[in-house]
Structure formats: C-alpha cells, structure tokens
C-alpha cells in the first residue's frame, strides 16, 4: 500500500514555508519506510559511495576542507528508494497546490558521514538561479546521542544561528534553498541522511 502524506501535514508545511521559510518535523516518513531505507544504507559498503563534490557543472570539484561526506543518488526504479521518492512527489504536488511554487522535479542522494566528516557552511542555490528551490534533509540514525555531534545547523540571512537539529532517526527538515546557509558539524559517529532538492522546470539539471 502506498503511504500518504495527510492534507493536514501538507497544510502545516506550506504555512511554515510562508511564515518562516523552513520547518523541522520530528516525524514525517512512516516508520516502515524509514526502517528499509536505514537497512539499505547500512548494507552499503563505504567504497560503493562516491566522494561528494562542491560546485556544479564545470566548477564541480572535490574539496575535503569543505565537505567530507560520501553519496549515492536515489533511483526511482528500485525500492526502497521509490517509496521515499513517492512521498516527496506527494509533497511536491501538495506544495504546488497550496503555494503555486511550480516545483517540477526532485533529486536526492544518500549522504554518509564517517566519524570526523563535516560539511562547512554553504547555501544550496545561488540567489535568482532557480536551480534548487526547496531543500529537504531526512535522517537515518537510530540511538543518536548529543555526544555524537553531527548536527545540521541552519542560519538566517544575517548569519545568525536559528536552528540546530540532531540527526536522529526520522527527523525531517525542509527549507528554502537560496535563503538559508547551513552546515553539518563534525560528526563523531557514522551519520546517515538523505538530502534532496526540488527544482522548477527551467532549471539546469547537472550533478
């Protein structure tokens, strides 16, 4: 059976994006989907993951001084990826109905941070580029404790910290991509997440 996002939850997300530009939801993805996603990432060997780069297109490069996670893109042709991507399509359609954002497609990847890895402060989209409109982050870390660090820290446009989110199992965050700088603090334990971006139809597709 296909899991459904409720209209009430979609209302809450849409209202928060209008009011604040972001929302943190302790639970959004059904537990059975979270579990199979966790099992997939736990079964994936680190050598199967690609070192994450910064920049796009011709400017893409590896820079371990800025970013040290390893990634694998989700594939809609295979479960459990398709289960998560179906929920994100429901989210896209729900936000388009409410906010007329013109969201067109969604790209996402698993991001695995080994102990000592981090991602320094950055913005997911250049202002006015319409490359990435909304960013999502979903965490897959059972038994996470504060001593593991690895928080997602979100800043406002004046560089003031406004949210610090522990990457606990099931936590989900969505925010306007070009508005909020953010970082992943150095993690002291293996840290799993799925990062994703909604884009509009005239954006340039490139990994």
Short mmCIF file of C-alpha atoms in Angstrom, two decimals:
data_model
loop_
_atom_site.label_atom_id
_atom_site.label_comp_id
_atom_site.label_asym_id
_atom_site.label_seq_id
_atom_site.Cartn_x
_atom_site.Cartn_y
_atom_site.Cartn_z
CA UNK A 1 0.00 0.00 0.00
CA UNK A 2 1.29 3.46 -0.92
CA UNK A 3 1.88 5.67 2.12
CA UNK A 4 0.14 9.03 2.01
CA UNK A 5 1.01 12.41 3.45
CA UNK A 6 -2.08 13.85 5.08
CA UNK A 7 -3.64 17.11 3.93
CA UNK A 8 -3.21 18.44 7.47
CA UNK A 9 0.55 17.81 7.40
CA UNK A 10 0.83 19.42 3.97
CA UNK A 11 -1.03 22.47 5.34
CA UNK A 12 1.42 22.74 8.25
CA UNK A 13 4.45 22.54 5.94
CA UNK A 14 3.05 25.10 3.50
CA UNK A 15 2.17 27.54 6.28
CA UNK A 16 5.65 27.24 7.80
CA UNK A 17 7.37 27.87 4.46
CA UNK A 18 5.32 31.04 4.05
CA UNK A 19 5.84 32.23 7.63
CA UNK A 20 9.46 31.24 8.30
CA UNK A 21 10.86 29.64 5.16
CA UNK A 22 11.63 26.34 6.91
CA UNK A 23 10.18 23.65 9.15
CA UNK A 24 11.58 20.81 11.26
CA UNK A 25 9.31 17.77 11.61
CA UNK A 26 10.29 15.11 14.17
CA UNK A 27 8.24 12.54 12.23
CA UNK A 28 7.09 12.69 8.61
CA UNK A 29 8.16 9.48 6.87
CA UNK A 30 6.33 6.33 8.05
CA UNK A 31 8.43 4.12 10.32
CA UNK A 32 8.38 1.12 8.00
CA UNK A 33 9.83 3.20 5.14
CA UNK A 34 12.45 4.73 7.42
CA UNK A 35 13.50 1.25 8.51
CA UNK A 36 14.03 -0.14 5.00
CA UNK A 37 15.94 2.99 3.99
CA UNK A 38 18.15 2.54 7.05
CA UNK A 39 18.72 -1.11 6.20
CA UNK A 40 19.78 -0.17 2.67
CA UNK A 41 22.30 2.44 3.78
CA UNK A 42 23.67 0.14 6.49
CA UNK A 43 24.19 -2.62 3.90
CA UNK A 44 26.03 -0.30 1.52
CA UNK A 45 29.81 -0.54 1.74
CA UNK A 46 31.66 2.76 2.00
CA UNK A 47 33.59 2.03 -1.22
CA UNK A 48 30.25 1.88 -3.07
CA UNK A 49 29.63 5.53 -2.23
CA UNK A 50 31.08 8.43 -4.21
CA UNK A 51 33.08 11.20 -2.57
CA UNK A 52 30.82 14.26 -2.61
CA UNK A 53 31.91 17.31 -4.57
CA UNK A 54 31.12 21.01 -4.33
CA UNK A 55 30.03 23.30 -7.14
CA UNK A 56 28.08 22.42 -10.26
CA UNK A 57 28.90 21.80 -13.90
CA UNK A 58 32.39 22.85 -14.99
CA UNK A 59 33.12 24.22 -11.50
CA UNK A 60 32.49 20.90 -9.74
CA UNK A 61 35.41 19.74 -7.62
CA UNK A 62 36.35 17.68 -4.59
CA UNK A 63 37.36 19.77 -1.60
CA UNK A 64 37.78 17.81 1.65
CA UNK A 65 38.43 21.06 3.53
CA UNK A 66 34.78 21.97 2.93
CA UNK A 67 32.95 18.67 2.57
CA UNK A 68 33.76 15.07 3.52
CA UNK A 69 30.57 13.06 3.08
CA UNK A 70 30.10 10.25 0.56
CA UNK A 71 26.94 9.92 -1.52
CA UNK A 72 24.75 7.66 -3.64
CA UNK A 73 21.85 9.00 -5.73
CA UNK A 74 18.39 7.55 -5.16
CA UNK A 75 16.91 5.52 -8.02
CA UNK A 76 13.14 5.64 -8.56
CA UNK A 77 13.28 2.26 -10.30
CA UNK A 78 14.22 0.44 -7.10
CA UNK A 79 12.82 0.03 -3.62
CA UNK A 80 13.21 1.32 -1.01
CA UNK A 81 14.23 4.50 -2.89
CA UNK A 82 10.92 4.55 -4.76
CA UNK A 83 8.94 4.54 -1.51
CA UNK A 84 10.70 7.68 -0.29
CA UNK A 85 10.56 9.37 -3.69
CA UNK A 86 6.82 8.75 -3.88
CA UNK A 87 6.36 10.65 -0.62
CA UNK A 88 8.46 13.51 -1.98
CA UNK A 89 6.27 13.65 -5.09
CA UNK A 90 3.23 13.91 -2.82
CA UNK A 91 4.98 16.75 -1.01
CA UNK A 92 5.76 18.47 -4.32
CA UNK A 93 2.18 18.23 -5.54
CA UNK A 94 0.78 19.35 -2.18
CA UNK A 95 3.01 22.43 -2.05
CA UNK A 96 2.28 23.30 -5.67
CA UNK A 97 -1.47 23.19 -4.95
CA UNK A 98 -1.11 25.44 -1.92
CA UNK A 99 1.73 27.80 -2.84
CA UNK A 100 1.87 27.70 -6.66
CA UNK A 101 5.65 27.21 -6.48
CA UNK A 102 5.97 25.49 -9.84
CA UNK A 103 8.09 22.69 -8.39
CA UNK A 104 8.89 20.34 -11.26
CA UNK A 105 11.35 17.63 -10.27
CA UNK A 106 13.28 16.29 -7.32
CA UNK A 107 16.79 14.90 -6.99
CA UNK A 108 18.18 13.27 -3.87
CA UNK A 109 21.06 11.22 -2.57
CA UNK A 110 22.09 9.27 0.48
CA UNK A 111 24.82 11.12 2.37
CA UNK A 112 27.05 9.13 4.70
CA UNK A 113 29.41 10.92 7.07
CA UNK A 114 32.12 8.79 8.59
CA UNK A 115 33.46 9.84 12.02
CA UNK A 116 35.36 13.10 11.58
CA UNK A 117 33.39 14.18 8.49
CA UNK A 118 31.61 17.53 8.17
CA UNK A 119 30.18 19.98 5.64
CA UNK A 120 31.06 23.63 6.24
CA UNK A 121 28.53 26.44 5.95
CA UNK A 122 27.10 26.82 2.45
CA UNK A 123 23.96 27.71 0.51
CA UNK A 124 22.31 25.16 -1.79
CA UNK A 125 21.31 27.63 -4.53
CA UNK A 126 22.57 30.95 -5.82
CA UNK A 127 20.04 33.76 -5.45
CA UNK A 128 17.84 34.03 -8.52
CA UNK A 129 19.27 30.90 -10.15
CA UNK A 130 16.11 28.81 -9.61
CA UNK A 131 18.36 25.76 -9.75
CA UNK A 132 17.22 24.46 -6.37
CA UNK A 133 14.11 25.92 -4.75
CA UNK A 134 13.49 23.74 -1.70
CA UNK A 135 15.97 21.60 0.23
CA UNK A 136 14.97 18.51 2.22
CA UNK A 137 17.05 16.55 4.72
CA UNK A 138 15.93 13.26 6.25
CA UNK A 139 17.94 11.48 8.95
CA UNK A 140 18.53 7.74 9.43
CA UNK A 141 20.38 7.43 12.73
CA UNK A 142 18.86 5.31 15.50
CA UNK A 143 20.29 5.65 19.01
CA UNK A 144 21.85 9.04 18.23
CA UNK A 145 23.08 10.89 21.33
CA UNK A 146 24.23 14.51 21.73
CA UNK A 147 27.85 13.40 22.23
CA UNK A 148 27.91 12.21 18.60
CA UNK A 149 27.58 15.86 17.43
CA UNK A 150 26.93 15.99 13.65
CA UNK A 151 24.05 18.48 13.93
CA UNK A 152 22.50 20.29 10.99
CA UNK A 153 22.80 23.98 11.82
CA UNK A 154 20.63 26.47 9.94
CA UNK A 155 21.43 30.19 9.78
CA UNK A 156 19.38 33.19 8.74
CA UNK A 157 20.44 35.62 6.03
CA UNK A 158 22.40 37.63 8.62
CA UNK A 159 24.38 34.53 9.63
CA UNK A 160 22.62 34.14 12.97
CA UNK A 161 22.02 30.54 14.05
CA UNK A 162 18.27 29.87 14.09
CA UNK A 163 18.02 26.08 14.34
CA UNK A 164 20.29 23.22 15.44
CA UNK A 165 18.85 19.81 14.60
CA UNK A 166 20.19 16.50 15.87
CA UNK A 167 20.28 13.90 13.06
CA UNK A 168 18.04 11.45 14.92
CA UNK A 169 16.12 8.70 13.16
CA UNK A 170 13.03 10.09 11.45
CA UNK A 171 13.84 13.78 11.75
CA UNK A 172 12.94 15.70 8.58
CA UNK A 173 13.75 19.29 7.60
CA UNK A 174 12.63 21.37 4.62
CA UNK A 175 13.74 24.92 3.82
CA UNK A 176 14.06 27.47 1.03
CA UNK A 177 17.32 26.59 -0.69
CA UNK A 178 18.67 30.04 -1.53
CA UNK A 179 17.63 31.70 1.71
CA UNK A 180 19.29 29.66 4.46
CA UNK A 181 23.02 28.97 4.85
CA UNK A 182 23.58 25.74 6.75
CA UNK A 183 26.31 23.36 7.87
CA UNK A 184 26.88 19.88 9.24
CA UNK A 185 29.10 19.94 12.31
CA UNK A 186 31.86 17.36 12.62
CA UNK A 187 30.32 14.03 13.50
CA UNK A 188 31.88 11.62 15.98
CA UNK A 189 29.80 8.66 14.81
CA UNK A 190 28.68 7.39 11.43
CA UNK A 191 25.86 9.70 10.29
CA UNK A 192 23.31 8.77 7.60
CA UNK A 193 20.90 11.08 5.82
CA UNK A 194 19.05 11.67 2.56
CA UNK A 195 19.49 15.15 1.09
CA UNK A 196 17.17 16.31 -1.67
CA UNK A 197 16.19 19.34 -3.74
CA UNK A 198 13.02 20.39 -5.52
CA UNK A 199 13.59 22.38 -8.70
CA UNK A 200 11.49 24.30 -11.20
CA UNK A 201 11.13 23.29 -14.84
CA UNK A 202 13.55 25.85 -16.31
CA UNK A 203 16.42 24.82 -14.03
CA UNK A 204 19.58 23.29 -15.44
CA UNK A 205 19.99 19.62 -14.50
CA UNK A 206 23.53 18.64 -13.57
CA UNK A 207 25.18 16.62 -10.86
#
